[in-house]
Amino acid sequence: MIRIQWLGHSCMKVDWDGTTVVFDPYADGSVPGYGALRTSADFVYCSHAHADHNARDLVTVRQGVRAPFMVREVPSFHDDVHGAKRGKNTIFVLDDGRNRIVHMGDIGHVLTKEQVEAIGKADIMMIPVGGYFTAEPDVICQILRQTDPDVVIPMHDRFGSFGYPVIHTLEPFEKCCDFYPFVRYDSDTFVLNGRAKRQAAVLRYERENR
């Protein structure tokens, strides 16, 4: 069983076979609306050095744990001009031979053939959908057509008072990504137990469940 909890913005907490991973923790005050992030994990992976993705010091890291999966880092860019605007981005691929989980960070461009091959077929892909600082929703949909993950978890969008004012809400992505059924959950957590049903899993941010 793999449990993925959305902690806000692009920060995801993955519990996998007794091991906990946190992706892209955000610094206090770095993203409008979100409160202080405090959590613990065995491993922390940050896609790039911007404050809203790189606050690894806010995660209490446990020592001496052996990961049950292999980790592949796929180099990419934060924009569509080879990093000239916003720099580099790392895509993280976690794979135990049965399941593959992918965190796309702040991907800013359509993938190359080599990147698609390095990512492979994902059971779950966490991907930014708000645009402006990342690829726009139509480009994100192209990426999903390239990679065809079973489950898509949208992140890095705006809703209510949460998120940057210049990025999109979920709706533009939902309109162009009509090849996935959208499932809205009443919690911040998605659980993969066996074969996942194809879907875009929309999680709800819950401040109290950090």
PDB file of C-alpha atoms in Angstrom:
ATOM      1  CA  MET A   1       0.000   0.000   0.000  1.00  0.00           C
ATOM      2  CA  ILE A   2       1.196   3.483  -0.913  1.00  0.00           C
ATOM      3  CA  ARG A   3      -0.311   6.499   0.817  1.00  0.00           C
ATOM      4  CA  ILE A   4       0.140   9.995  -0.637  1.00  0.00           C
ATOM      5  CA  GLN A   5      -0.802  13.010   1.451  1.00  0.00           C
ATOM      6  CA  TRP A   6      -0.923  16.490  -0.070  1.00  0.00           C
ATOM      7  CA  LEU A   7       0.607  18.987   2.363  1.00  0.00           C
ATOM      8  CA  GLY A   8      -0.088  22.005   0.165  1.00  0.00           C
ATOM      9  CA  HIS A   9       1.346  23.639  -2.976  1.00  0.00           C
ATOM     10  CA  SER A  10       3.699  20.972  -4.455  1.00  0.00           C
ATOM     11  CA  CYS A  11       4.583  19.326  -1.151  1.00  0.00           C
ATOM     12  CA  MET A  12       3.628  15.659  -1.063  1.00  0.00           C
ATOM     13  CA  LYS A  13       4.217  13.119   1.705  1.00  0.00           C
ATOM     14  CA  VAL A  14       4.479   9.516   0.527  1.00  0.00           C
ATOM     15  CA  ASP A  15       4.300   6.559   2.922  1.00  0.00           C
ATOM     16  CA  TRP A  16       5.573   3.446   1.173  1.00  0.00           C
ATOM     17  CA  ASP A  17       6.278   0.103   2.828  1.00  0.00           C
ATOM     18  CA  GLY A  18       7.288   1.682   6.141  1.00  0.00           C
ATOM     19  CA  THR A  19       9.297   4.475   4.535  1.00  0.00           C
ATOM     20  CA  THR A  20       8.234   8.130   4.369  1.00  0.00           C
ATOM     21  CA  VAL A  21       9.278  10.557   1.640  1.00  0.00           C
ATOM     22  CA  VAL A  22       8.534  14.279   1.438  1.00  0.00           C
ATOM     23  CA  PHE A  23       8.725  16.103  -1.884  1.00  0.00           C
ATOM     24  CA  ASP A  24       9.225  19.855  -2.313  1.00  0.00           C
ATOM     25  CA  PRO A  25       8.547  21.322   1.161  1.00  0.00           C
ATOM     26  CA  TYR A  26       7.815  25.062   1.070  1.00  0.00           C
ATOM     27  CA  ALA A  27       9.321  27.731   3.324  1.00  0.00           C
ATOM     28  CA  ASP A  28       7.211  29.716   5.775  1.00  0.00           C
ATOM     29  CA  GLY A  29       5.484  32.580   3.977  1.00  0.00           C
ATOM     30  CA  SER A  30       6.694  31.501   0.537  1.00  0.00           C
ATOM     31  CA  VAL A  31       3.229  30.618  -0.828  1.00  0.00           C
ATOM     32  CA  PRO A  32       0.155  32.804  -0.140  1.00  0.00           C
ATOM     33  CA  GLY A  33      -2.415  31.223   2.153  1.00  0.00           C
ATOM     34  CA  TYR A  34      -0.400  28.278   3.404  1.00  0.00           C
ATOM     35  CA  GLY A  35       0.634  28.150   7.037  1.00  0.00           C
ATOM     36  CA  ALA A  36       3.884  26.875   8.505  1.00  0.00           C
ATOM     37  CA  LEU A  37       4.888  23.430   7.285  1.00  0.00           C
ATOM     38  CA  ARG A  38       6.330  21.063   9.887  1.00  0.00           C
ATOM     39  CA  THR A  39       6.606  17.347   9.244  1.00  0.00           C
ATOM     40  CA  SER A  40       8.992  14.378   9.383  1.00  0.00           C
ATOM     41  CA  ALA A  41      10.294  11.866   6.854  1.00  0.00           C
ATOM     42  CA  ASP A  42      13.036   9.372   6.104  1.00  0.00           C
ATOM     43  CA  PHE A  43      13.962  11.097   2.842  1.00  0.00           C
ATOM     44  CA  VAL A  44      13.402  14.582   1.398  1.00  0.00           C
ATOM     45  CA  TYR A  45      13.611  15.313  -2.321  1.00  0.00           C
ATOM     46  CA  CYS A  46      13.537  18.849  -3.724  1.00  0.00           C
ATOM     47  CA  SER A  47      13.054  19.509  -7.422  1.00  0.00           C
ATOM     48  CA  HIS A  48      14.870  22.859  -7.430  1.00  0.00           C
ATOM     49  CA  ALA A  49      16.227  25.566  -5.160  1.00  0.00           C
ATOM     50  CA  HIS A  50      13.296  28.022  -5.014  1.00  0.00           C
ATOM     51  CA  ALA A  51      12.001  28.666  -1.499  1.00  0.00           C
ATOM     52  CA  ASP A  52       8.546  27.249  -2.210  1.00  0.00           C
ATOM     53  CA  HIS A  53      10.103  23.867  -3.066  1.00  0.00           C
ATOM     54  CA  ASN A  54      13.346  23.619  -1.110  1.00  0.00           C
ATOM     55  CA  ALA A  55      12.663  24.083   2.625  1.00  0.00           C
ATOM     56  CA  ARG A  56      14.212  20.766   3.605  1.00  0.00           C
ATOM     57  CA  ASP A  57      15.247  22.238   6.964  1.00  0.00           C
ATOM     58  CA  LEU A  58      11.560  22.252   7.991  1.00  0.00           C
ATOM     59  CA  VAL A  59      11.393  18.466   7.677  1.00  0.00           C
ATOM     60  CA  THR A  60      12.713  16.378  10.557  1.00  0.00           C
ATOM     61  CA  VAL A  61      14.680  13.616   8.854  1.00  0.00           C
ATOM     62  CA  ARG A  62      15.012  10.216  10.500  1.00  0.00           C
ATOM     63  CA  GLN A  63      18.330   8.454  10.006  1.00  0.00           C
ATOM     64  CA  GLY A  64      19.315   4.893   9.174  1.00  0.00           C
ATOM     65  CA  VAL A  65      16.315   3.900   7.063  1.00  0.00           C
ATOM     66  CA  ARG A  66      16.812   1.875   3.915  1.00  0.00           C
ATOM     67  CA  ALA A  67      14.471   2.806   1.082  1.00  0.00           C
ATOM     68  CA  PRO A  68      12.369  -0.011  -0.439  1.00  0.00           C
ATOM     69  CA  PHE A  69      12.589   1.651  -3.852  1.00  0.00           C
ATOM     70  CA  MET A  70      15.137   2.938  -6.330  1.00  0.00           C
ATOM     71  CA  VAL A  71      15.288   6.670  -7.033  1.00  0.00           C
ATOM     72  CA  ARG A  72      15.936   8.039 -10.501  1.00  0.00           C
ATOM     73  CA  GLU A  73      16.542  11.749 -11.091  1.00  0.00           C
ATOM     74  CA  VAL A  74      15.517  12.985 -14.531  1.00  0.00           C
ATOM     75  CA  PRO A  75      17.031  16.386 -15.447  1.00  0.00           C
ATOM     76  CA  SER A  76      14.615  18.905 -16.934  1.00  0.00           C
ATOM     77  CA  PHE A  77      13.895  22.646 -16.916  1.00  0.00           C
ATOM     78  CA  HIS A  78      11.642  25.046 -15.055  1.00  0.00           C
ATOM     79  CA  ASP A  79      10.748  26.807 -18.317  1.00  0.00           C
ATOM     80  CA  ASP A  80      10.611  26.192 -22.063  1.00  0.00           C
ATOM     81  CA  VAL A  81      13.901  27.950 -22.863  1.00  0.00           C
ATOM     82  CA  HIS A  82      16.335  25.438 -21.325  1.00  0.00           C
ATOM     83  CA  GLY A  83      16.340  27.123 -17.938  1.00  0.00           C
ATOM     84  CA  ALA A  84      17.156  30.641 -19.137  1.00  0.00           C
ATOM     85  CA  LYS A  85      14.197  32.127 -17.212  1.00  0.00           C
ATOM     86  CA  ARG A  86      13.842  29.975 -14.110  1.00  0.00           C
ATOM     87  CA  GLY A  87      16.630  27.422 -14.093  1.00  0.00           C
ATOM     88  CA  LYS A  88      16.717  23.650 -13.882  1.00  0.00           C
ATOM     89  CA  ASN A  89      14.148  21.212 -12.512  1.00  0.00           C
ATOM     90  CA  THR A  90      14.521  17.618 -11.350  1.00  0.00           C
ATOM     91  CA  ILE A  91      11.853  14.999 -11.940  1.00  0.00           C
ATOM     92  CA  PHE A  92      11.959  12.241  -9.303  1.00  0.00           C
ATOM     93  CA  VAL A  93      11.001   8.669 -10.177  1.00  0.00           C
ATOM     94  CA  LEU A  94      10.574   6.162  -7.329  1.00  0.00           C
ATOM     95  CA  ASP A  95      10.317   2.521  -8.401  1.00  0.00           C
ATOM     96  CA  ASP A  96      10.283  -0.742  -6.417  1.00  0.00           C
ATOM     97  CA  GLY A  97       9.788  -3.003  -9.416  1.00  0.00           C
ATOM     98  CA  ARG A  98       6.023  -3.198  -8.870  1.00  0.00           C
ATOM     99  CA  ASN A  99       4.979   0.435  -8.497  1.00  0.00           C
ATOM    100  CA  ARG A 100       6.347   3.659  -9.928  1.00  0.00           C
ATOM    101  CA  ILE A 101       5.653   7.070  -8.410  1.00  0.00           C
ATOM    102  CA  VAL A 102       6.702  10.292 -10.161  1.00  0.00           C
ATOM    103  CA  HIS A 103       6.941  13.868  -8.851  1.00  0.00           C
ATOM    104  CA  MET A 104       7.362  16.336 -11.709  1.00  0.00           C
ATOM    105  CA  GLY A 105       8.482  19.328  -9.636  1.00  0.00           C
ATOM    106  CA  ASP A 106       8.040  22.590 -11.547  1.00  0.00           C
ATOM    107  CA  ILE A 107       8.237  21.140 -15.041  1.00  0.00           C
ATOM    108  CA  GLY A 108       8.144  23.881 -17.660  1.00  0.00           C
ATOM    109  CA  HIS A 109       8.162  22.151 -21.043  1.00  0.00           C
ATOM    110  CA  VAL A 110       7.063  19.230 -23.165  1.00  0.00           C
ATOM    111  CA  LEU A 111       9.294  16.217 -22.534  1.00  0.00           C
ATOM    112  CA  THR A 112      11.950  14.901 -24.850  1.00  0.00           C
ATOM    113  CA  LYS A 113      11.892  11.293 -25.999  1.00  0.00           C
ATOM    114  CA  GLU A 114      14.777  10.550 -23.620  1.00  0.00           C
ATOM    115  CA  GLN A 115      12.914  12.050 -20.659  1.00  0.00           C
ATOM    116  CA  VAL A 116       9.771  10.073 -21.462  1.00  0.00           C
ATOM    117  CA  GLU A 117      11.800   6.862 -21.569  1.00  0.00           C
ATOM    118  CA  ALA A 118      13.555   7.714 -18.282  1.00  0.00           C
ATOM    119  CA  ILE A 119      10.233   8.358 -16.530  1.00  0.00           C
ATOM    120  CA  GLY A 120       8.520   5.277 -17.894  1.00  0.00           C
ATOM    121  CA  LYS A 121       4.968   4.175 -17.129  1.00  0.00           C
ATOM    122  CA  ALA A 122       3.906   5.660 -13.786  1.00  0.00           C
ATOM    123  CA  ASP A 123       1.250   4.355 -11.453  1.00  0.00           C
ATOM    124  CA  ILE A 124       0.977   7.830  -9.924  1.00  0.00           C
ATOM    125  CA  MET A 125       2.256  11.143 -11.268  1.00  0.00           C
ATOM    126  CA  MET A 126       2.151  14.371  -9.245  1.00  0.00           C
ATOM    127  CA  ILE A 127       2.227  17.291 -11.668  1.00  0.00           C
ATOM    128  CA  PRO A 128       1.829  21.125 -11.540  1.00  0.00           C
ATOM    129  CA  VAL A 129      -1.278  22.434 -13.298  1.00  0.00           C
ATOM    130  CA  GLY A 130      -1.426  26.156 -12.425  1.00  0.00           C
ATOM    131  CA  GLY A 131       0.835  27.475 -15.177  1.00  0.00           C
ATOM    132  CA  TYR A 132       2.631  30.848 -15.248  1.00  0.00           C
ATOM    133  CA  PHE A 133       5.679  29.665 -13.273  1.00  0.00           C
ATOM    134  CA  THR A 134       5.366  26.179 -14.778  1.00  0.00           C
ATOM    135  CA  ALA A 135       4.116  24.761 -18.075  1.00  0.00           C
ATOM    136  CA  GLU A 136       0.619  25.940 -18.960  1.00  0.00           C
ATOM    137  CA  PRO A 137      -2.283  23.482 -18.601  1.00  0.00           C
ATOM    138  CA  ASP A 138      -2.353  22.600 -22.314  1.00  0.00           C
ATOM    139  CA  VAL A 139       1.348  21.683 -22.169  1.00  0.00           C
ATOM    140  CA  ILE A 140       0.794  19.646 -19.009  1.00  0.00           C
ATOM    141  CA  CYS A 141      -1.877  17.726 -20.909  1.00  0.00           C
ATOM    142  CA  GLN A 142       0.673  17.061 -23.660  1.00  0.00           C
ATOM    143  CA  ILE A 143       3.053  15.687 -21.020  1.00  0.00           C
ATOM    144  CA  LEU A 144       0.324  13.385 -19.730  1.00  0.00           C
ATOM    145  CA  ARG A 145      -0.348  12.128 -23.238  1.00  0.00           C
ATOM    146  CA  GLN A 146       3.386  11.487 -23.596  1.00  0.00           C
ATOM    147  CA  THR A 147       3.688   9.524 -20.338  1.00  0.00           C
ATOM    148  CA  ASP A 148       0.156   8.111 -19.779  1.00  0.00           C
ATOM    149  CA  PRO A 149       0.275   7.620 -15.978  1.00  0.00           C
ATOM    150  CA  ASP A 150      -2.584   5.703 -14.369  1.00  0.00           C
ATOM    151  CA  VAL A 151      -3.286   8.286 -11.668  1.00  0.00           C
ATOM    152  CA  VAL A 152      -2.617  12.021 -11.948  1.00  0.00           C
ATOM    153  CA  ILE A 153      -2.501  14.172  -8.803  1.00  0.00           C
ATOM    154  CA  PRO A 154      -2.734  17.893  -9.672  1.00  0.00           C
ATOM    155  CA  MET A 155      -0.672  20.334  -7.601  1.00  0.00           C
ATOM    156  CA  HIS A 156       0.746  23.894  -7.741  1.00  0.00           C
ATOM    157  CA  ASP A 157      -2.600  25.496  -8.599  1.00  0.00           C
ATOM    158  CA  ARG A 158      -4.711  28.181  -6.910  1.00  0.00           C
ATOM    159  CA  PHE A 159      -7.927  27.800  -4.935  1.00  0.00           C
ATOM    160  CA  GLY A 160      -9.605  30.196  -2.535  1.00  0.00           C
ATOM    161  CA  SER A 161      -6.909  32.121  -0.652  1.00  0.00           C
ATOM    162  CA  PHE A 162      -4.281  29.442  -1.328  1.00  0.00           C
ATOM    163  CA  GLY A 163      -1.644  29.767  -4.036  1.00  0.00           C
ATOM    164  CA  TYR A 164      -0.088  32.546  -6.075  1.00  0.00           C
ATOM    165  CA  PRO A 165      -2.662  34.983  -7.552  1.00  0.00           C
ATOM    166  CA  VAL A 166      -1.082  34.735 -11.027  1.00  0.00           C
ATOM    167  CA  ILE A 167      -1.494  30.969 -11.422  1.00  0.00           C
ATOM    168  CA  HIS A 168      -4.638  29.190 -12.605  1.00  0.00           C
ATOM    169  CA  THR A 169      -7.258  27.412 -10.609  1.00  0.00           C
ATOM    170  CA  LEU A 170      -7.867  23.766 -11.501  1.00  0.00           C
ATOM    171  CA  GLU A 171     -10.524  24.509 -14.144  1.00  0.00           C
ATOM    172  CA  PRO A 172      -8.310  25.264 -17.209  1.00  0.00           C
ATOM    173  CA  PHE A 173      -6.432  22.017 -16.654  1.00  0.00           C
ATOM    174  CA  GLU A 174      -9.649  20.078 -16.178  1.00  0.00           C
ATOM    175  CA  LYS A 175     -11.054  21.425 -19.455  1.00  0.00           C
ATOM    176  CA  CYS A 176      -8.080  20.389 -21.570  1.00  0.00           C
ATOM    177  CA  CYS A 177      -7.420  17.112 -19.743  1.00  0.00           C
ATOM    178  CA  ASP A 178     -10.722  15.499 -20.685  1.00  0.00           C
ATOM    179  CA  PHE A 179      -9.043  12.138 -21.329  1.00  0.00           C
ATOM    180  CA  TYR A 180      -8.897  11.542 -17.556  1.00  0.00           C
ATOM    181  CA  PRO A 181     -11.961  11.191 -15.325  1.00  0.00           C
ATOM    182  CA  PHE A 182     -11.668  13.671 -12.442  1.00  0.00           C
ATOM    183  CA  VAL A 183     -12.338  12.281  -8.966  1.00  0.00           C
ATOM    184  CA  ARG A 184     -12.632  14.755  -6.089  1.00  0.00           C
ATOM    185  CA  TYR A 185     -11.671  13.412  -2.667  1.00  0.00           C
ATOM    186  CA  ASP A 186     -12.953  14.712   0.662  1.00  0.00           C
ATOM    187  CA  SER A 187      -9.483  14.442   2.196  1.00  0.00           C
ATOM    188  CA  ASP A 188      -5.868  15.342   1.500  1.00  0.00           C
ATOM    189  CA  THR A 189      -4.867  11.695   0.986  1.00  0.00           C
ATOM    190  CA  PHE A 190      -4.848   9.201  -1.876  1.00  0.00           C
ATOM    191  CA  VAL A 191      -4.184   5.507  -1.223  1.00  0.00           C
ATOM    192  CA  LEU A 192      -2.897   3.079  -3.854  1.00  0.00           C
ATOM    193  CA  ASN A 193      -3.725  -0.486  -2.850  1.00  0.00           C
ATOM    194  CA  GLY A 194      -3.342  -2.817  -5.777  1.00  0.00           C
ATOM    195  CA  ARG A 195      -4.075  -1.679  -9.308  1.00  0.00           C
ATOM    196  CA  ALA A 196      -5.108   1.973  -9.497  1.00  0.00           C
ATOM    197  CA  LYS A 197      -8.205   3.046 -11.402  1.00  0.00           C
ATOM    198  CA  ARG A 198      -7.333   5.597 -14.088  1.00  0.00           C
ATOM    199  CA  GLN A 199      -8.184   9.065 -12.780  1.00  0.00           C
ATOM    200  CA  ALA A 200      -7.121  12.589 -11.959  1.00  0.00           C
ATOM    201  CA  ALA A 201      -7.274  12.531  -8.156  1.00  0.00           C
ATOM    202  CA  VAL A 202      -8.148  15.982  -6.805  1.00  0.00           C
ATOM    203  CA  LEU A 203      -7.184  16.149  -3.148  1.00  0.00           C
ATOM    204  CA  ARG A 204      -8.387  18.660  -0.553  1.00  0.00           C
ATOM    205  CA  TYR A 205      -5.884  20.637   1.476  1.00  0.00           C
ATOM    206  CA  GLU A 206      -6.407  20.080   5.210  1.00  0.00           C
ATOM    207  CA  ARG A 207      -4.378  22.305   7.494  1.00  0.00           C
ATOM    208  CA  GLU A 208      -4.839  20.096  10.523  1.00  0.00           C
ATOM    209  CA  ASN A 209      -3.434  16.946   8.928  1.00  0.00           C
ATOM    210  CA  ARG A 210       0.195  17.937   8.563  1.00  0.00           C
TER     211      ARG A 210
END
